[in-house]
GROMACS .gro file of N, CA and C in nm:
model
  393
    1UNK      N    1  -5.269  20.909   9.639
    1UNK     CA    2  -5.149  20.878   9.714
    1UNK      C    3  -5.055  20.790   9.631
    2UNK      N    4  -5.112  20.690   9.564
    2UNK     CA    5  -5.032  20.600   9.483
    2UNK      C    6  -4.968  20.676   9.366
    3UNK      N    7  -5.042  20.770   9.308
    3UNK     CA    8  -4.993  20.852   9.197
    3UNK      C    9  -4.874  20.938   9.244
    4UNK      N   10  -4.879  20.991   9.365
    4UNK     CA   11  -4.773  21.073   9.421
    4UNK      C   12  -4.646  20.989   9.443
    5UNK      N   13  -4.662  20.866   9.491
    5UNK     CA   14  -4.546  20.779   9.511
    5UNK      C   15  -4.478  20.748   9.379
    6UNK      N   16  -4.557  20.726   9.274
    6UNK     CA   17  -4.501  20.695   9.142
    6UNK      C   18  -4.422  20.814   9.089
    7UNK      N   19  -4.474  20.938   9.108
    7UNK     CA   20  -4.402  21.057   9.065
    7UNK      C   21  -4.271  21.071   9.140
    8UNK      N   22  -4.272  21.042   9.269
    8UNK     CA   23  -4.152  21.050   9.351
    8UNK      C   24  -4.046  20.951   9.301
    9UNK      N   25  -4.088  20.830   9.269
    9UNK     CA   26  -3.995  20.728   9.218
    9UNK      C   27  -3.937  20.772   9.085
   10UNK      N   28  -4.020  20.824   8.995
   10UNK     CA   29  -3.973  20.868   8.863
   10UNK      C   30  -3.877  20.986   8.878
   11UNK      N   31  -3.910  21.083   8.961
   11UNK     CA   32  -3.822  21.199   8.983
   11UNK      C   33  -3.690  21.153   9.045
   12UNK      N   34  -3.698  21.063   9.143
   12UNK     CA   35  -3.576  21.011   9.207
   12UNK      C   36  -3.487  20.939   9.106
   13UNK      N   37  -3.546  20.859   9.018
   13UNK     CA   38  -3.469  20.787   8.917
   13UNK      C   39  -3.404  20.884   8.819
   14UNK      N   40  -3.475  20.990   8.781
   14UNK     CA   41  -3.420  21.090   8.690
   14UNK      C   42  -3.302  21.163   8.754
   15UNK      N   43  -3.315  21.197   8.880
   15UNK     CA   44  -3.206  21.264   8.952
   15UNK      C   45  -3.085  21.171   8.960
   16UNK      N   46  -3.109  21.045   8.993
   16UNK     CA   47  -3.002  20.945   9.005
   16UNK      C   48  -2.929  20.929   8.871
   17UNK      N   49  -3.004  20.920   8.762
   17UNK     CA   50  -2.944  20.906   8.629
   17UNK      C   51  -2.863  21.031   8.593
   18UNK      N   52  -2.917  21.149   8.622
   18UNK     CA   53  -2.847  21.273   8.593
   18UNK      C   54  -2.719  21.286   8.674
   19UNK      N   55  -2.724  21.245   8.799
   19UNK     CA   56  -2.605  21.248   8.884
   19UNK      C   57  -2.499  21.155   8.830
   20UNK      N   58  -2.537  21.036   8.789
   20UNK     CA   59  -2.442  20.941   8.732
   20UNK      C   60  -2.377  20.995   8.606
   21UNK      N   61  -2.455  21.061   8.521
   21UNK     CA   62  -2.402  21.121   8.399
   21UNK      C   63  -2.303  21.232   8.433
   22UNK      N   64  -2.336  21.316   8.530
   22UNK     CA   65  -2.248  21.426   8.569
   22UNK      C   66  -2.116  21.374   8.625
   23UNK      N   67  -2.122  21.268   8.705
   23UNK     CA   68  -1.999  21.210   8.760
   23UNK      C   69  -1.914  21.152   8.648
   24UNK      N   70  -1.977  21.082   8.555
   24UNK     CA   71  -1.903  21.024   8.442
   24UNK      C   72  -1.836  21.134   8.359
   25UNK      N   73  -1.905  21.244   8.333
   25UNK     CA   74  -1.848  21.352   8.255
   25UNK      C   75  -1.733  21.419   8.329
   26UNK      N   76  -1.745  21.435   8.461
   26UNK     CA   77  -1.637  21.498   8.536
   26UNK      C   78  -1.515  21.407   8.540
   27UNK      N   79  -1.535  21.277   8.537
   27UNK     CA   80  -1.423  21.183   8.534
   27UNK      C   81  -1.350  21.193   8.401
   28UNK      N   82  -1.426  21.204   8.291
   28UNK     CA   83  -1.365  21.214   8.159
   28UNK      C   84  -1.285  21.343   8.147
   29UNK      N   85  -1.341  21.453   8.194
   29UNK     CA   86  -1.276  21.582   8.179
   29UNK      C   87  -1.188  21.617   8.297
   30UNK      N   88  -1.178  21.530   8.396
   30UNK     CA   89  -1.104  21.558   8.518
   30UNK      C   90  -0.954  21.548   8.503
   31UNK      N   91  -0.883  21.552   8.614
   31UNK     CA   92  -0.737  21.550   8.611
   31UNK      C   93  -0.683  21.414   8.568
   32UNK      N   94  -0.557  21.414   8.525
   32UNK     CA   95  -0.487  21.292   8.491
   32UNK      C   96  -0.449  21.224   8.622
   33UNK      N   97  -0.528  21.131   8.665
   33UNK     CA   98  -0.510  21.068   8.795
   33UNK      C   99  -0.388  20.975   8.791
   34UNK      N  100  -0.310  20.979   8.897
   34UNK     CA  101  -0.198  20.886   8.912
   34UNK      C  102  -0.223  20.804   9.038
   35UNK      N  103  -0.185  20.676   9.033
   35UNK     CA  104  -0.206  20.589   9.149
   35UNK      C  105  -0.088  20.491   9.160
   36UNK      N  106  -0.065  20.445   9.280
   36UNK     CA  107   0.036  20.342   9.303
   36UNK      C  108  -0.023  20.211   9.252
   37UNK      N  109   0.044  20.147   9.157
   37UNK     CA  110  -0.009  20.024   9.098
   37UNK      C  111   0.070  19.900   9.138
   38UNK      N  112   0.188  19.917   9.199
   38UNK     CA  113   0.268  19.804   9.246
   38UNK      C  114   0.357  19.852   9.359
   39UNK      N  115   0.369  19.773   9.464
   39UNK     CA  116   0.457  19.806   9.577
   39UNK      C  117   0.525  19.679   9.625
   40UNK      N  118   0.655  19.690   9.649
   40UNK     CA  119   0.729  19.578   9.709
   40UNK      C  120   0.834  19.637   9.803
   41UNK      N  121   0.839  19.589   9.923
   41UNK     CA  122   0.937  19.636  10.019
   41UNK      C  123   0.901  19.771  10.079
   42UNK      N  124   1.004  19.843  10.121
   42UNK     CA  125   0.987  19.972  10.188
   42UNK      C  126   0.970  20.083  10.086
   43UNK      N  127   0.848  20.137  10.080
   43UNK     CA  128   0.816  20.249   9.990
   43UNK      C  129   0.733  20.349  10.068
   44UNK      N  130   0.780  20.471  10.076
   44UNK     CA  131   0.712  20.576  10.151
   44UNK      C  132   0.653  20.678  10.055
   45UNK      N  133   0.530  20.724  10.086
   45UNK     CA  134   0.463  20.827  10.008
   45UNK      C  135   0.424  20.940  10.101
   46UNK      N  136   0.454  21.062  10.062
   46UNK     CA  137   0.418  21.178  10.143
   46UNK      C  138   0.426  21.303  10.060
   47UNK      N  139   0.408  21.416  10.127
   47UNK     CA  140   0.420  21.543  10.057
   47UNK      C  141   0.310  21.639  10.095
   48UNK      N  142   0.330  21.765  10.059
   48UNK     CA  143   0.238  21.876  10.085
   48UNK      C  144   0.193  21.878  10.230
   49UNK      N  145   0.288  21.877  10.321
   49UNK     CA  146   0.257  21.890  10.463
   49UNK      C  147   0.216  21.762  10.532
   50UNK      N  148   0.205  21.653  10.458
   50UNK     CA  149   0.167  21.527  10.522
   50UNK      C  150   0.293  21.445  10.552
   51UNK      N  151   0.285  21.366  10.657
   51UNK     CA  152   0.396  21.278  10.692
   51UNK      C  153   0.407  21.165  10.592
   52UNK      N  154   0.526  21.110  10.581
   52UNK     CA  155   0.545  20.994  10.494
   52UNK      C  156   0.482  20.872  10.559
   53UNK      N  157   0.423  20.788  10.475
   53UNK     CA  158   0.362  20.664  10.522
   53UNK      C  159   0.391  20.554  10.420
   54UNK      N  160   0.382  20.429  10.466
   54UNK     CA  161   0.404  20.316  10.377
   54UNK      C  162   0.304  20.322  10.262
   55UNK      N  163   0.353  20.317  10.139
   55UNK     CA  164   0.265  20.319  10.022
   55UNK      C  165   0.198  20.184  10.006
   56UNK      N  166   0.074  20.186   9.960
   56UNK     CA  167  -0.002  20.065   9.931
   56UNK      C  168  -0.065  20.079   9.792
   57UNK      N  169  -0.100  19.968   9.732
   57UNK     CA  170  -0.160  19.968   9.599
   57UNK      C  171  -0.288  20.052   9.600
   58UNK      N  172  -0.307  20.127   9.493
   58UNK     CA  173  -0.421  20.215   9.466
   58UNK      C  174  -0.420  20.345   9.544
   59UNK      N  175  -0.312  20.375   9.616
   59UNK     CA  176  -0.301  20.505   9.680
   59UNK      C  177  -0.292  20.612   9.572
   60UNK      N  178  -0.365  20.723   9.585
   60UNK     CA  179  -0.354  20.829   9.485
   60UNK      C  180  -0.222  20.905   9.500
   61UNK      N  181  -0.168  20.947   9.389
   61UNK     CA  182  -0.047  21.028   9.387
   61UNK      C  183  -0.087  21.165   9.332
   62UNK      N  184  -0.080  21.267   9.416
   62UNK     CA  185  -0.130  21.400   9.383
   62UNK      C  186  -0.016  21.499   9.361
   63UNK      N  187  -0.051  21.617   9.313
   63UNK     CA  188   0.047  21.725   9.301
   63UNK      C  189   0.118  21.743   9.434
   64UNK      N  190   0.251  21.753   9.430
   64UNK     CA  191   0.330  21.773   9.550
   64UNK      C  192   0.368  21.646   9.623
   65UNK      N  193   0.318  21.531   9.578
   65UNK     CA  194   0.353  21.404   9.642
   65UNK      C  195   0.497  21.367   9.611
   66UNK      N  196   0.554  21.286   9.700
   66UNK     CA  197   0.690  21.236   9.679
   66UNK      C  198   0.695  21.089   9.719
   67UNK      N  199   0.755  21.008   9.634
   67UNK     CA  200   0.777  20.866   9.662
   67UNK      C  201   0.924  20.843   9.691
   68UNK      N  202   0.952  20.760   9.791
   68UNK     CA  203   1.089  20.723   9.826
   68UNK      C  204   1.092  20.573   9.849
   69UNK      N  205   1.191  20.507   9.791
   69UNK     CA  206   1.206  20.363   9.814
   69UNK      C  207   1.326  20.338   9.903
   70UNK      N  208   1.314  20.235   9.986
   70UNK     CA  209   1.425  20.194  10.071
   70UNK      C  210   1.516  20.097   9.996
   71UNK      N  211   1.608  20.037  10.067
   71UNK     CA  212   1.703  19.943  10.007
   71UNK      C  213   1.639  19.821   9.945
   72UNK      N  214   1.518  19.786   9.990
   72UNK     CA  215   1.447  19.671   9.934
   72UNK      C  216   1.318  19.712   9.862
   73UNK      N  217   1.302  19.841   9.836
   73UNK     CA  218   1.175  19.891   9.783
   73UNK      C  219   1.170  19.906   9.633
   74UNK      N  220   1.055  19.876   9.578
   74UNK     CA  221   1.024  19.900   9.437
   74UNK      C  222   0.879  19.945   9.430
   75UNK      N  223   0.850  20.037   9.338
   75UNK     CA  224   0.713  20.087   9.324
   75UNK      C  225   0.688  20.126   9.179
   76UNK      N  226   0.563  20.111   9.140
   76UNK     CA  227   0.519  20.155   9.007
   76UNK      C  228   0.401  20.249   9.025
   77UNK      N  229   0.401  20.358   8.951
   77UNK     CA  230   0.290  20.453   8.949
   77UNK      C  231   0.231  20.452   8.809
   78UNK      N  232   0.099  20.435   8.802
   78UNK     CA  233   0.030  20.437   8.673
   78UNK      C  234  -0.052  20.565   8.663
   79UNK      N  235  -0.040  20.630   8.549
   79UNK     CA  236  -0.114  20.753   8.522
   79UNK      C  237  -0.244  20.718   8.448
   80UNK      N  238  -0.337  20.812   8.446
   80UNK     CA  239  -0.468  20.789   8.387
   80UNK      C  240  -0.464  20.749   8.241
   81UNK      N  241  -0.360  20.788   8.168
   81UNK     CA  242  -0.352  20.754   8.026
   81UNK      C  243  -0.277  20.624   8.001
   82UNK      N  244  -0.240  20.552   8.108
   82UNK     CA  245  -0.170  20.425   8.095
   82UNK      C  246  -0.019  20.436   8.103
   83UNK      N  247   0.036  20.557   8.107
   83UNK     CA  248   0.180  20.574   8.123
   83UNK      C  249   0.220  20.526   8.262
   84UNK      N  250   0.348  20.487   8.278
   84UNK     CA  251   0.395  20.439   8.408
   84UNK      C  252   0.533  20.495   8.440
   85UNK      N  253   0.560  20.504   8.570
   85UNK     CA  254   0.692  20.536   8.622
   85UNK      C  255   0.725  20.429   8.725
   86UNK      N  256   0.847  20.372   8.715
   86UNK     CA  257   0.889  20.266   8.808
   86UNK      C  258   1.016  20.310   8.879
   87UNK      N  259   1.016  20.294   9.013
   87UNK     CA  260   1.131  20.330   9.094
   87UNK      C  261   1.199  20.203   9.144
   88UNK      N  262   1.330  20.201   9.137
   88UNK     CA  263   1.410  20.090   9.188
   88UNK      C  264   1.449  20.121   9.333
   89UNK      N  265   1.517  20.028   9.403
   89UNK     CA  266   1.559  20.055   9.540
   89UNK      C  267   1.643  20.182   9.553
   90UNK      N  268   1.629  20.249   9.666
   90UNK     CA  269   1.702  20.372   9.700
   90UNK      C  270   1.682  20.482   9.597
   91UNK      N  271   1.557  20.504   9.557
   91UNK     CA  272   1.524  20.607   9.458
   91UNK      C  273   1.414  20.697   9.511
   92UNK      N  274   1.396  20.811   9.446
   92UNK     CA  275   1.286  20.901   9.484
   92UNK      C  276   1.231  20.969   9.360
   93UNK      N  277   1.105  21.012   9.370
   93UNK     CA  278   1.039  21.081   9.260
   93UNK      C  279   0.940  21.180   9.318
   94UNK      N  280   0.950  21.305   9.272
   94UNK     CA  281   0.863  21.414   9.315
   94UNK      C  282   0.762  21.442   9.204
   95UNK      N  283   0.633  21.453   9.241
   95UNK     CA  284   0.526  21.480   9.146
   95UNK      C  285   0.486  21.627   9.159
   96UNK      N  286   0.548  21.712   9.077
   96UNK     CA  287   0.521  21.856   9.085
   96UNK      C  288   0.381  21.889   9.032
   97UNK      N  289   0.343  21.828   8.920
   97UNK     CA  290   0.211  21.853   8.862
   97UNK      C  291   0.164  21.729   8.789
   98UNK      N  292   0.042  21.687   8.820
   98UNK     CA  293  -0.021  21.573   8.753
   98UNK      C  294  -0.156  21.622   8.703
   99UNK      N  295  -0.165  21.655   8.574
   99UNK     CA  296  -0.289  21.710   8.520
   99UNK      C  297  -0.314  21.667   8.378
  100UNK      N  298  -0.432  21.704   8.327
  100UNK     CA  299  -0.467  21.673   8.188
  100UNK      C  300  -0.378  21.750   8.091
  101UNK      N  301  -0.334  21.870   8.132
  101UNK     CA  302  -0.255  21.955   8.044
  101UNK      C  303  -0.109  21.913   8.036
  102UNK      N  304  -0.053  21.859   8.146
  102UNK     CA  305   0.088  21.818   8.149
  102UNK      C  306   0.116  21.741   8.277
  103UNK      N  307   0.227  21.668   8.276
  103UNK     CA  308   0.276  21.600   8.396
  103UNK      C  309   0.421  21.641   8.412
  104UNK      N  310   0.454  21.696   8.530
  104UNK     CA  311   0.590  21.740   8.559
  104UNK      C  312   0.642  21.662   8.679
  105UNK      N  313   0.756  21.595   8.658
  105UNK     CA  314   0.817  21.513   8.761
  105UNK      C  315   0.960  21.559   8.786
  106UNK      N  316   1.010  21.532   8.907
  106UNK     CA  317   1.151  21.554   8.940
  106UNK      C  318   1.206  21.424   8.996
  107UNK      N  319   1.323  21.384   8.950
  107UNK     CA  320   1.389  21.265   9.001
  107UNK      C  321   1.515  21.308   9.076
  108UNK      N  322   1.504  21.329   9.208
  108UNK     CA  323   1.619  21.375   9.284
  108UNK      C  324   1.730  21.271   9.298
  109UNK      N  325   1.691  21.142   9.302
  109UNK     CA  326   1.794  21.040   9.323
  109UNK      C  327   1.747  20.904   9.272
  110UNK      N  328   1.844  20.817   9.248
  110UNK     CA  329   1.813  20.679   9.215
  110UNK      C  330   1.801  20.650   9.068
  111UNK      N  331   1.748  20.531   9.041
  111UNK     CA  332   1.730  20.481   8.905
  111UNK      C  333   1.583  20.452   8.884
  112UNK      N  334   1.522  20.523   8.791
  112UNK     CA  335   1.379  20.506   8.762
  112UNK      C  336   1.362  20.473   8.614
  113UNK      N  337   1.253  20.405   8.583
  113UNK     CA  338   1.218  20.370   8.446
  113UNK      C  339   1.085  20.435   8.413
  114UNK      N  340   1.073  20.484   8.289
  114UNK     CA  341   0.951  20.553   8.248
  114UNK      C  342   0.901  20.494   8.116
  115UNK      N  343   0.770  20.479   8.106
  115UNK     CA  344   0.704  20.443   7.981
  115UNK      C  345   0.589  20.543   7.963
  116UNK      N  346   0.612  20.644   7.879
  116UNK     CA  347   0.513  20.748   7.859
  116UNK      C  348   0.442  20.729   7.726
  117UNK      N  349   0.310  20.735   7.727
  117UNK     CA  350   0.231  20.735   7.604
  117UNK      C  351   0.236  20.876   7.547
  118UNK      N  352   0.249  20.886   7.417
  118UNK     CA  353   0.259  21.017   7.352
  118UNK      C  354   0.156  21.027   7.241
  119UNK      N  355   0.127  21.148   7.201
  119UNK     CA  356   0.035  21.171   7.090
  119UNK      C  357  -0.095  21.233   7.137
  120UNK      N  358  -0.192  21.234   7.047
  120UNK     CA  359  -0.322  21.295   7.076
  120UNK      C  360  -0.388  21.229   7.196
  121UNK      N  361  -0.442  21.312   7.283
  121UNK     CA  362  -0.514  21.262   7.400
  121UNK      C  363  -0.425  21.230   7.519
  122UNK      N  364  -0.294  21.243   7.502
  122UNK     CA  365  -0.202  21.215   7.612
  122UNK      C  366  -0.132  21.345   7.654
  123UNK      N  367  -0.122  21.370   7.784
  123UNK     CA  368  -0.055  21.492   7.826
  123UNK      C  369   0.096  21.480   7.804
  124UNK      N  370   0.165  21.592   7.780
  124UNK     CA  371   0.311  21.585   7.769
  124UNK      C  372   0.372  21.561   7.908
  125UNK      N  373   0.474  21.478   7.912
  125UNK     CA  374   0.544  21.447   8.035
  125UNK      C  375   0.682  21.513   8.031
  126UNK      N  376   0.727  21.564   8.146
  126UNK     CA  377   0.863  21.613   8.158
  126UNK      C  378   0.921  21.561   8.289
  127UNK      N  379   1.048  21.524   8.282
  127UNK     CA  380   1.119  21.476   8.402
  127UNK      C  381   1.246  21.559   8.416
  128UNK      N  382   1.263  21.617   8.535
  128UNK     CA  383   1.384  21.692   8.565
  128UNK      C  384   1.472  21.602   8.652
  129UNK      N  385   1.597  21.586   8.609
  129UNK     CA  386   1.691  21.500   8.683
  129UNK      C  387   1.785  21.586   8.766
  130UNK      N  388   1.820  21.539   8.883
  130UNK     CA  389   1.910  21.609   8.972
  130UNK      C  390   2.053  21.583   8.928
  131UNK      N  391   2.123  21.686   8.889
  131UNK     CA  392   2.264  21.678   8.848
  131UNK      C  393   2.287  21.565   8.750
   0.00000   0.00000   0.00000
């Protein structure tokens, strides 16, 4: 009986270690994650059929998401490679695609600031401006 319990513990530990390795590998090879890293004032996040809601720090920003700032709103979005996009009051930004292969953004209105990392290991960024 004691021998059986020891085998169960060893098998369980091996499964746990393998699961941890698989999760780590999927994170490395996964999508270029974007998240809200700073929020001040009125900032709404919504998109892809979801209603807009007040943005909070660490909210994920996915394909099809849209950020809108009010008259007192400011927000920063950080991408997985360390690049950032910052929106000033009365601005908006549409996230068409956020992936390892590329990041495509649309800026329909307002004044935004971008700091994109470039080179090996960083996805190419493109921003389309409205008029």
